[in-house]
XYZ file of C-alpha atoms in Angstrom:
664
model
C 23.620 11.857 12.240
C 20.570 13.954 11.264
C 18.836 17.603 12.773
C 15.470 18.975 13.973
C 16.308 21.965 11.842
C 18.300 21.495 9.178
C 17.481 24.770 7.124
C 19.616 26.672 10.468
C 22.910 25.033 9.025
C 23.003 27.863 6.172
C 23.791 30.048 8.938
C 27.485 28.695 8.629
C 27.944 30.502 5.786
C 28.504 33.207 7.596
C 31.625 32.154 9.151
C 33.462 32.717 5.323
C 32.262 36.047 5.213
C 33.724 37.024 8.798
C 37.002 35.317 7.923
C 36.836 37.732 4.540
C 35.925 40.706 6.923
C 38.865 40.395 9.280
C 41.481 39.786 6.525
C 40.218 43.164 4.953
C 40.306 45.149 8.627
C 44.169 43.575 9.120
C 45.494 44.628 5.544
C 43.807 47.862 5.904
C 45.244 48.285 9.466
C 48.538 47.016 8.252
C 48.409 49.934 5.351
C 47.777 52.696 7.814
C 50.265 51.190 10.625
C 52.825 51.461 6.979
C 51.938 55.105 6.353
C 51.933 56.722 9.535
C 55.353 55.000 11.288
C 58.708 54.363 10.122
C 60.012 51.848 9.873
C 63.000 52.157 12.506
C 60.603 53.917 14.917
C 57.959 51.307 14.457
C 58.741 49.036 16.829
C 59.137 51.697 19.447
C 56.056 53.113 18.707
C 53.732 50.322 18.243
C 53.707 48.064 21.362
C 51.556 45.233 22.457
C 50.105 44.176 19.073
C 50.264 40.870 18.485
C 48.753 39.492 14.509
C 48.529 35.829 16.028
C 47.008 36.693 19.079
C 44.138 38.345 17.132
C 44.068 35.624 15.048
C 43.719 33.585 18.008
C 40.863 34.928 19.522
C 38.894 35.608 16.845
C 39.107 32.227 15.471
C 37.637 30.915 18.693
C 34.546 33.298 18.509
C 34.097 32.430 15.092
C 34.473 28.343 15.951
C 32.248 29.260 19.324
C 29.885 30.542 17.341
C 29.519 27.666 14.701
C 29.168 25.257 17.555
C 26.335 27.454 19.260
C 24.335 27.121 15.267
C 25.115 23.592 15.395
C 23.313 23.122 19.227
C 20.418 25.228 17.909
C 19.955 22.979 14.877
C 19.636 20.246 17.074
C 21.857 17.325 16.090
C 20.409 13.753 16.874
C 21.962 9.990 16.543
C 21.322 7.223 17.934
C 17.870 5.711 19.123
C 16.420 5.161 22.369
C 13.532 2.313 22.731
C 10.455 3.294 24.439
C 7.470 1.345 25.864
C 4.179 3.431 25.581
C 1.029 2.113 27.054
C -1.218 1.476 24.680
C -4.391 3.116 26.121
C -7.629 4.783 25.258
C -11.170 4.656 24.494
C -12.451 2.274 22.005
C -14.291 4.130 18.727
C -15.491 2.117 15.771
C -16.330 4.290 12.856
C -18.374 2.961 9.953
C -19.186 4.348 6.314
C -21.612 2.968 4.112
C -20.036 2.525 0.884
C -23.329 1.491 -1.204
C -24.449 3.027 -4.469
C -26.639 5.415 -3.070
C -23.806 7.609 -1.184
C -22.984 8.582 -4.788
C -25.541 11.192 -5.004
C -24.201 14.678 -4.937
C -27.013 16.530 -2.969
C -24.298 16.792 -0.124
C -20.832 18.449 -2.288
C -19.029 16.214 -3.834
C -20.935 13.746 -3.132
C -22.460 11.453 0.187
C -19.090 9.316 0.433
C -16.440 11.777 -0.269
C -18.150 13.910 2.461
C -18.428 11.202 4.473
C -14.709 10.079 4.030
C -13.582 13.495 5.019
C -15.854 13.857 7.989
C -14.176 10.492 9.188
C -10.648 11.509 8.333
C -11.080 15.139 10.472
C -13.061 13.259 13.315
C -10.078 10.800 13.733
C -7.292 13.240 13.531
C -9.385 14.936 16.518
C -9.227 11.342 18.275
C -5.712 11.846 19.270
C -4.866 9.092 21.891
C -8.169 6.778 21.365
C -8.257 3.242 19.636
C -9.824 3.601 16.693
C -11.219 0.490 14.160
C -12.989 1.091 11.214
C -15.826 -0.912 9.211
C -17.306 -0.819 5.808
C -20.795 -1.828 5.028
C -23.088 -1.991 1.999
C -25.379 -5.319 1.324
C -22.450 -6.826 4.002
C -19.987 -5.119 6.261
C -16.387 -5.956 6.824
C -13.922 -5.211 9.408
C -11.446 -2.906 7.615
C -9.001 -2.571 10.229
C -9.023 -3.447 14.142
C -9.145 -1.048 17.092
C -5.444 0.442 17.333
C -3.704 3.579 18.177
C -2.011 4.070 14.733
C -4.052 6.436 13.096
C -1.741 6.910 10.515
C -3.268 3.071 9.630
C -6.829 3.772 9.608
C -6.359 7.081 7.631
C -4.731 4.835 4.904
C -7.435 2.349 5.318
C -9.795 4.911 4.744
C -8.612 6.391 1.697
C -9.029 2.937 -0.018
C -12.961 3.431 0.737
C -15.195 3.357 -2.546
C -18.618 1.937 -4.215
C -16.776 -1.003 -5.416
C -15.413 -2.224 -1.978
C -18.105 -4.149 -1.122
C -19.932 -5.874 -4.001
C -23.173 -6.474 -2.337
C -25.496 -3.946 -2.930
C -28.076 -2.203 -0.085
C -27.551 -0.777 3.176
C -27.371 -3.741 5.554
C -27.273 -2.320 9.171
C -28.056 -5.790 10.611
C -24.745 -7.222 9.679
C -22.796 -4.031 10.345
C -24.071 -4.578 14.093
C -23.169 -8.022 13.690
C -20.089 -7.477 12.552
C -19.381 -4.846 15.697
C -20.458 -7.218 18.029
C -17.668 -10.000 16.671
C -14.879 -7.513 16.170
C -15.059 -7.050 20.391
C -16.289 -10.448 21.404
C -12.331 -11.394 22.021
C -11.647 -8.095 23.508
C -11.627 -6.988 27.194
C -14.730 -6.141 28.834
C -15.299 -2.586 28.174
C -17.640 0.069 26.870
C -17.140 1.068 22.834
C -18.850 3.840 20.969
C -19.819 3.112 17.392
C -20.311 6.446 15.005
C -21.893 5.099 11.535
C -21.600 7.443 8.517
C -25.121 6.470 6.173
C -27.957 7.818 4.271
C -30.170 5.425 6.444
C -32.237 2.865 4.885
C -35.721 1.365 5.863
C -37.207 0.505 8.880
C -36.405 -3.164 9.668
C -37.822 -4.738 12.797
C -34.825 -7.423 12.672
C -32.905 -4.595 14.204
C -34.313 -4.736 17.526
C -32.561 -7.865 18.950
C -29.399 -6.386 17.928
C -29.738 -3.133 19.650
C -30.540 -5.410 22.190
C -27.464 -6.883 22.079
C -25.324 -3.624 21.714
C -27.141 -2.320 24.979
C -26.235 -5.496 26.914
C -22.364 -5.288 25.501
C -21.688 -1.591 26.495
C -21.839 -0.159 22.692
C -23.521 3.562 22.152
C -24.079 4.140 18.636
C -23.923 7.771 17.529
C -25.273 7.874 13.809
C -24.321 11.008 11.586
C -27.013 11.094 8.276
C -25.078 11.918 4.982
C -27.611 13.403 2.446
C -30.779 16.020 2.458
C -34.356 15.294 2.771
C -35.276 16.218 -0.581
C -32.667 13.837 -2.363
C -31.621 13.749 -5.522
C -30.942 11.283 -8.534
C -27.796 8.507 -8.020
C -25.432 8.391 -11.110
C -24.685 5.183 -12.602
C -20.965 4.579 -12.057
C -20.675 1.803 -15.102
C -22.816 3.766 -17.247
C -21.892 7.548 -17.994
C -24.237 9.794 -18.042
C -27.216 7.283 -16.823
C -28.715 6.917 -13.098
C -29.222 3.646 -11.445
C -32.765 2.493 -12.060
C -35.159 -0.198 -9.997
C -36.133 -3.748 -11.317
C -39.024 -1.208 -13.449
C -36.955 0.505 -15.052
C -37.697 3.561 -12.900
C -34.732 6.261 -11.975
C -34.339 5.867 -8.596
C -34.079 9.007 -6.073
C -32.140 8.457 -3.039
C -32.789 10.789 -0.182
C -31.795 10.979 3.750
C -33.970 7.966 5.481
C -33.293 9.515 9.195
C -35.791 7.067 10.941
C -33.796 3.976 11.509
C -30.486 6.023 12.271
C -32.599 7.786 14.593
C -34.083 4.685 15.941
C -30.345 3.218 16.722
C -28.910 6.044 18.620
C -31.606 6.613 20.476
C -32.143 2.944 21.686
C -28.536 2.738 22.499
C -28.137 6.315 24.306
C -26.299 7.846 21.739
C -26.751 10.837 19.350
C -27.876 11.206 15.708
C -26.170 14.453 13.971
C -26.588 15.250 10.258
C -23.726 15.955 8.168
C -23.551 19.270 6.470
C -20.832 22.083 5.338
C -19.581 22.413 8.510
C -16.613 19.644 10.013
C -17.302 16.970 12.573
C -15.445 17.783 15.434
C -14.723 15.766 18.776
C -17.189 18.102 20.476
C -19.832 16.730 18.457
C -19.659 13.509 20.176
C -17.716 14.609 23.650
C -20.682 13.864 25.297
C -20.571 10.223 24.422
C -16.759 9.855 24.670
C -17.180 10.746 28.323
C -18.935 8.404 29.032
C -16.247 5.730 27.891
C -13.758 4.111 30.107
C -10.026 4.307 29.021
C -8.752 0.472 27.978
C -4.973 0.163 28.579
C -3.246 -3.189 26.645
C 0.047 -4.320 26.034
C 2.958 -1.423 26.126
C 4.175 -1.205 22.732
C 7.902 -0.366 21.928
C 8.674 2.846 19.712
C 11.758 4.630 19.786
C 12.993 7.969 19.631
C 16.525 9.859 18.422
C 18.773 10.888 21.115
C 19.085 14.662 21.243
C 23.083 15.701 21.138
C 22.511 19.555 21.218
C 24.513 19.907 24.530
C 27.925 18.733 23.204
C 28.211 21.308 20.508
C 26.237 23.858 23.407
C 29.147 22.707 25.610
C 31.790 23.144 23.525
C 30.738 26.796 22.267
C 30.390 28.131 25.748
C 34.114 26.773 26.662
C 35.206 28.622 23.507
C 33.965 31.304 24.354
C 35.453 31.856 27.527
C 38.876 30.779 26.322
C 38.585 33.608 23.705
C 37.583 35.981 26.709
C 40.460 34.754 28.876
C 42.962 35.121 26.539
C 41.773 38.992 25.786
C 41.556 39.894 29.346
C 45.237 38.852 29.837
C 47.816 41.087 30.139
C 49.607 41.236 26.316
C 53.256 40.418 27.903
C 52.329 37.333 29.599
C 49.836 36.238 27.463
C 51.899 34.248 25.447
C 52.769 31.426 27.651
C 49.250 30.985 28.975
C 48.157 31.055 25.242
C 50.539 28.123 24.632
C 49.256 26.008 27.580
C 45.651 26.347 27.055
C 46.121 25.665 23.333
C 48.037 22.702 24.041
C 45.155 21.631 26.712
C 42.388 22.122 24.631
C 43.372 20.523 21.489
C 46.166 18.263 21.934
C 45.075 14.085 21.274
C 43.937 12.838 24.549
C 46.659 10.276 25.612
C 44.270 7.378 26.606
C 40.463 6.898 26.547
C 40.141 7.145 30.002
C 41.884 10.975 29.570
C 39.597 12.401 27.022
C 39.285 15.814 27.235
C 37.882 18.755 25.741
C 39.772 17.802 22.344
C 37.998 14.095 22.870
C 34.267 16.347 23.091
C 35.412 18.091 19.492
C 36.410 14.785 17.962
C 33.618 12.712 19.278
C 31.092 15.509 18.203
C 32.139 14.934 14.579
C 32.451 11.095 14.720
C 30.317 8.974 12.663
C 27.684 6.442 14.186
C 25.454 3.875 13.290
C 25.933 1.272 10.739
C 27.859 1.771 7.497
C 27.028 0.009 4.286
C 29.952 -2.383 4.622
C 28.173 -3.649 8.146
C 25.197 -4.469 5.723
C 26.870 -5.894 2.963
C 28.862 -8.496 5.525
C 25.222 -9.215 6.527
C 23.457 -9.790 3.249
C 26.708 -11.665 2.080
C 26.746 -14.090 4.873
C 23.105 -14.919 5.015
C 21.562 -12.743 7.551
C 18.626 -11.323 4.660
C 16.434 -9.667 7.701
C 19.674 -7.878 9.272
C 20.732 -6.892 6.098
C 17.706 -5.602 5.105
C 17.029 -3.631 8.384
C 20.656 -1.933 8.241
C 20.065 -0.946 4.263
C 16.795 0.609 5.583
C 18.468 2.674 8.170
C 20.793 3.479 6.015
C 18.598 5.050 3.308
C 16.741 7.383 6.431
C 20.236 8.861 6.358
C 20.772 12.053 4.032
C 24.847 12.247 4.190
C 24.941 9.638 1.149
C 25.790 10.914 -2.321
C 23.097 9.488 -5.363
C 25.440 6.705 -6.207
C 26.412 5.453 -2.706
C 22.166 5.996 -2.375
C 21.608 3.753 -5.805
C 23.656 1.156 -4.281
C 22.073 1.041 -0.923
C 18.781 0.407 -3.009
C 20.277 -2.176 -5.117
C 21.580 -4.077 -1.557
C 17.822 -3.711 -0.073
C 16.424 -5.126 -3.337
C 18.324 -8.084 -2.896
C 17.804 -8.767 0.774
C 13.701 -8.283 -0.059
C 14.300 -11.009 -2.494
C 15.852 -13.281 -0.737
C 12.941 -12.950 2.011
C 10.612 -13.441 -0.918
C 9.175 -9.843 -0.716
C 8.927 -9.606 -4.138
C 6.996 -6.245 -4.257
C 9.203 -4.334 -2.387
C 12.474 -5.720 -4.163
C 10.497 -4.903 -7.513
C 10.190 -1.466 -5.997
C 13.905 -1.311 -5.407
C 15.111 -2.330 -8.280
C 13.265 0.054 -10.552
C 14.191 2.888 -8.468
C 18.030 1.424 -9.618
C 17.205 1.611 -13.092
C 17.916 5.318 -13.263
C 21.276 5.689 -12.231
C 24.112 6.720 -14.544
C 26.331 3.631 -13.604
C 25.902 1.167 -16.962
C 27.120 -1.839 -14.505
C 24.758 -0.580 -11.667
C 22.088 -0.665 -14.289
C 22.743 -3.946 -15.532
C 22.828 -5.054 -12.195
C 19.519 -3.755 -11.741
C 17.943 -5.404 -14.928
C 19.164 -8.672 -14.130
C 17.612 -8.326 -10.662
C 14.465 -7.167 -11.871
C 14.519 -10.006 -14.111
C 15.035 -12.636 -11.721
C 12.280 -11.490 -9.193
C 9.270 -10.735 -12.067
C 10.509 -13.987 -12.651
C 9.925 -15.617 -9.256
C 6.997 -13.589 -8.468
C 5.418 -15.482 -11.669
C 6.150 -18.684 -10.549
C 4.836 -18.694 -6.984
C 1.295 -16.946 -8.910
C 1.665 -19.887 -11.551
C -1.197 -22.326 -10.494
C -3.801 -19.517 -9.320
C -3.098 -16.704 -11.798
C -1.609 -18.065 -15.038
C -1.980 -15.133 -17.283
C -0.627 -12.964 -14.967
C 2.467 -15.035 -15.198
C 2.643 -14.811 -18.411
C 2.834 -11.192 -17.938
C 5.595 -11.329 -15.271
C 7.763 -13.654 -17.463
C 7.415 -11.200 -20.790
C 8.379 -8.696 -18.218
C 11.360 -10.299 -16.716
C 12.687 -11.452 -20.187
C 12.501 -7.632 -21.161
C 14.661 -6.576 -18.398
C 16.966 -9.676 -18.857
C 17.825 -8.555 -22.779
C 18.311 -5.324 -21.303
C 21.082 -6.498 -18.921
C 22.431 -8.319 -21.622
C 22.654 -5.719 -23.940
C 24.164 -3.968 -21.237
C 26.513 -6.802 -20.557
C 26.695 -8.778 -23.427
C 30.201 -11.010 -22.327
C 27.893 -12.121 -19.131
C 27.779 -16.093 -19.838
C 25.434 -16.537 -16.831
C 22.826 -13.807 -17.751
C 22.304 -15.063 -21.514
C 21.883 -18.489 -19.703
C 19.233 -16.722 -17.337
C 17.637 -15.032 -20.491
C 17.655 -17.985 -22.406
C 15.619 -20.375 -19.530
C 12.814 -17.857 -19.225
C 12.561 -17.228 -23.154
C 11.986 -21.286 -23.110
C 9.398 -21.435 -20.183
C 7.640 -18.167 -21.304
C 6.946 -20.239 -24.851
C 6.121 -23.352 -23.239
C 3.358 -21.098 -20.673
C 1.805 -19.842 -24.071
C 2.058 -23.028 -26.010
C 0.145 -24.802 -22.642
C -2.974 -21.821 -22.163
C -3.278 -22.545 -26.431
C -3.958 -25.747 -26.168
C -6.296 -25.107 -23.336
C -8.083 -22.723 -25.192
C -8.180 -24.793 -28.433
C -9.942 -27.297 -26.150
C -12.067 -25.406 -24.390
C -13.774 -24.272 -28.223
C -13.686 -27.951 -29.416
C -15.774 -28.243 -26.127
C -18.476 -25.669 -27.051
C -18.857 -27.114 -30.716
C -19.100 -30.296 -29.513
C -22.007 -28.980 -27.303
C -23.694 -27.793 -30.668
C -23.423 -31.078 -32.421
C -26.929 -31.962 -30.469
C -28.977 -30.105 -32.323
C -29.155 -32.614 -35.520
C -31.724 -34.920 -36.265
C -34.180 -36.088 -38.915
C -36.319 -33.174 -39.589
C -39.307 -35.201 -40.693
C -38.737 -38.149 -38.763
C -38.518 -38.933 -34.807
C -34.929 -40.643 -35.361
C -32.017 -40.216 -32.765
C -29.607 -37.413 -33.105
C -25.868 -38.094 -34.618
C -24.479 -37.743 -31.084
C -26.043 -39.822 -28.422
C -25.357 -37.281 -25.423
C -27.651 -34.721 -27.236
C -30.330 -36.971 -28.960
C -33.274 -35.909 -27.728
C -32.454 -32.744 -29.389
C -33.765 -34.548 -32.749
C -36.955 -36.535 -31.184
C -38.468 -33.086 -29.699
C -37.935 -31.247 -33.207
C -39.606 -33.986 -35.138
C -43.112 -34.306 -36.357
C -44.967 -37.043 -34.015
C -46.912 -38.254 -37.547
C -43.692 -38.125 -39.598
C -45.125 -35.304 -41.459
C -44.734 -31.862 -41.037
C -43.679 -28.321 -42.238
C -39.323 -28.589 -42.525
C -39.797 -24.708 -41.729
C -41.364 -25.211 -38.627
C -39.366 -28.557 -37.840
C -35.917 -26.066 -38.107
C -37.771 -23.530 -35.801
C -38.064 -26.401 -33.295
C -34.557 -26.818 -33.926
C -33.748 -23.400 -33.173
C -35.378 -23.770 -30.348
C -33.904 -26.369 -28.969
C -30.197 -24.867 -30.046
C -31.128 -21.916 -27.803
C -32.052 -24.122 -24.843
C -28.866 -26.521 -25.003
C -26.279 -24.134 -26.828
C -23.760 -26.517 -25.056
C -22.783 -24.714 -22.008
C -25.451 -25.550 -19.776
C -28.704 -24.234 -21.512
C -31.188 -21.286 -21.729
C -30.441 -20.258 -18.496
C -26.692 -19.698 -18.876
C -27.676 -16.448 -20.415
C -28.395 -15.239 -17.049
C -25.097 -15.494 -16.552
C -22.500 -13.348 -16.479
C -19.358 -13.747 -18.797
C -16.448 -15.972 -17.428
C -19.100 -18.179 -15.146
C -19.876 -21.204 -17.553
C -19.255 -23.822 -15.176
C -22.353 -22.498 -13.281
C -24.644 -23.268 -15.604
C -23.686 -26.623 -16.447
C -25.332 -28.051 -13.027
C -29.066 -26.761 -13.595
C -30.998 -26.645 -16.719
C -28.204 -27.931 -18.944
C -27.387 -31.027 -16.666
C -31.253 -32.259 -17.073
C -31.231 -31.870 -20.970
C -28.085 -33.843 -20.781
C -29.222 -36.500 -18.830
C -32.296 -36.767 -21.803
C -30.128 -36.983 -24.340
C -28.918 -39.808 -22.704
C -31.643 -41.971 -23.435
C -30.349 -42.016 -27.449
C -27.299 -43.397 -26.704
C -26.120 -46.602 -27.975
C -25.143 -49.546 -25.721
C -22.025 -48.858 -24.143
C -21.224 -45.676 -25.944
C -21.151 -43.725 -22.658
C -18.751 -46.403 -20.751
C -16.143 -46.088 -23.711
C -16.019 -42.171 -23.909
C -15.920 -42.154 -19.761
C -13.125 -44.449 -20.204
C -11.356 -42.293 -22.614
C -11.971 -38.855 -21.151
C -10.847 -40.640 -17.639
C -8.041 -41.983 -19.589
C -7.183 -37.903 -20.929
C -7.386 -36.350 -17.623
C -4.819 -38.396 -15.881
C -1.989 -37.102 -18.733
C -0.026 -35.277 -17.160
C 2.104 -32.868 -19.144
C 5.490 -33.097 -18.552
C 6.617 -29.490 -19.361
C 3.959 -27.906 -17.197
C 3.389 -30.318 -14.771
C -0.271 -30.257 -15.338
C -2.781 -32.541 -16.292
C -5.372 -31.055 -18.980
C -7.856 -30.670 -16.593
C -5.981 -29.085 -13.723
C -4.753 -26.170 -16.025
C -8.280 -25.744 -17.605
C -9.281 -25.084 -14.195
C -6.677 -22.617 -13.431
C -7.340 -20.464 -16.622
C -11.070 -20.872 -15.789
C -10.511 -19.597 -12.388
C -8.447 -16.756 -14.037
C -11.300 -15.413 -16.647
C -14.152 -15.761 -13.610
C -12.133 -13.060 -11.746
C -10.667 -10.895 -14.179
C -13.181 -10.890 -17.152
C -15.995 -10.776 -15.250
C -18.352 -7.145 -16.633
C -18.664 -4.816 -14.247
C -22.127 -4.635 -14.548
C -22.683 -7.966 -13.164
C -21.115 -7.154 -10.071
C -23.637 -7.623 -7.925
C -24.677 -10.882 -7.782
C -26.888 -11.148 -5.165
C -29.455 -8.264 -4.346
C -30.174 -7.848 -0.827
C -33.755 -9.090 0.550
C -35.215 -5.345 -0.157
C -34.588 -6.044 -3.663
C -32.586 -2.339 -3.528
C -28.906 -3.314 -4.420
C -28.402 0.620 -4.242
């Protein structure tokens, strides 16, 4: 049971004060009675005074007041399912996340100001269907049309300049993505609100504008920035600014021409964002031209109000107290006894439930219990158990230890449903418990979850698996310290330790093999300084030929420099063009210049050498390690993919500049 206004229950503390006041008043009255009347004359002089009757009426008034306080607090328990029609106007909001939006001519910066304005706009579009897009050099749909504005705002908070790796402000791709987003939707009209600092005029927008008009999309453009503009801070280098290809500092300003073109051609509006908030009234003329689109009903639930029960009981107690106090005193006793028996005696059956049954039902517990959730968990119905634990955790009538037990059950159900992130979160909260046994179980559950999570990502991300297994081992050791007599826990800990050692050994072997490959590429630099003889390695044979003097004579120093140039041209990872690649992208270099140099070197190979090397390499690559389950080639590919994703420097994020060479 919950209350809509829980703070009002503090007024119930008045009841003990009223009881104390009643005791004090009765004590003073009895003292006065003893002082002014003699014992032998007291029964004659004091007539009609009944202590128990006074307390009965007073008690009824107090209980009535308590019921009224509970009713005002609006008790709720149980839920009712409702079907709400999901309808509203269709509005897309697109935000430019290119690096030019980091300029600070609009405080605090353009991107933050655009996000705040979009947030204000979403809050005012109550009941409308809102979608969210982000664009820079490319555009992506971040959230489809929905009336769940909380999800839209949550996605909006994640917007920054790194959400899209492509530089520039590609409005054409934004319009293309918008057209694809509405392709499968029912026929209707739409509004597209674009927050951007503009861009250069683009003739390619004309066909997109025609398609927007045919699809019934009205564009509202919001210019972010000032006409004078300012420099763009470089997010990768503190204190520096974005520079063009010539090394000149870029000054970005609001280019509203293309934004006005879009708004005018589609019948929308162009607005300039300033310090004032962007509200619904700014785009209301556009919204009035849109029609509401109704889709399937969505189900929701709301708590059932139960304030009528304590209110009815309170009114009944007030009437009963007034009737008893109004009856003649000599004849009141039988009536009072009859009313008391009728009101508070237990009902003989469910069909004969009266006021006493109503009073008992008022404080009866309803909804699932922890035992129900535990039974579902033991029965293997993990989804039901998760739902029951979730419902129980929403209640606030559990003490700290009971809540920790519920969190442990919730984490166990999440683990069995392979929702490892939720399981780790709940197990981590249980670690704060003061119960030593429960803390040991939480450490064990967290260790098992991290191990299973690492197993699932072993092929794609072995280094993350290494980290998760290390954390799992640490938690299992903590659990073993708390429960040293647990044999099964010790076996789990030893198993994780063994698998962790094997993974480290395999990754070390792969790194050593990768290093040997790099050393092998450097061997092709060897050759005769004075003669055009072949190199020691057949694959790199031309390295020696090209570094020699055609006449068999020459300055050794010059020949050494020639060898150095060849070393730069073919350094074992793909040639001189590999310098232009970001760290961790070594596999891309071998497919261009490096391959050609390698093919030239093959002319100097001994007969049959290539065939023997190829046979030996294929035999090695087919050998599968029984401990890891991978061949050397597969393990090398996994590690290389991980290094490509993790170790690539941030400065090489923009691999493909936009057509106009502006990646800001």
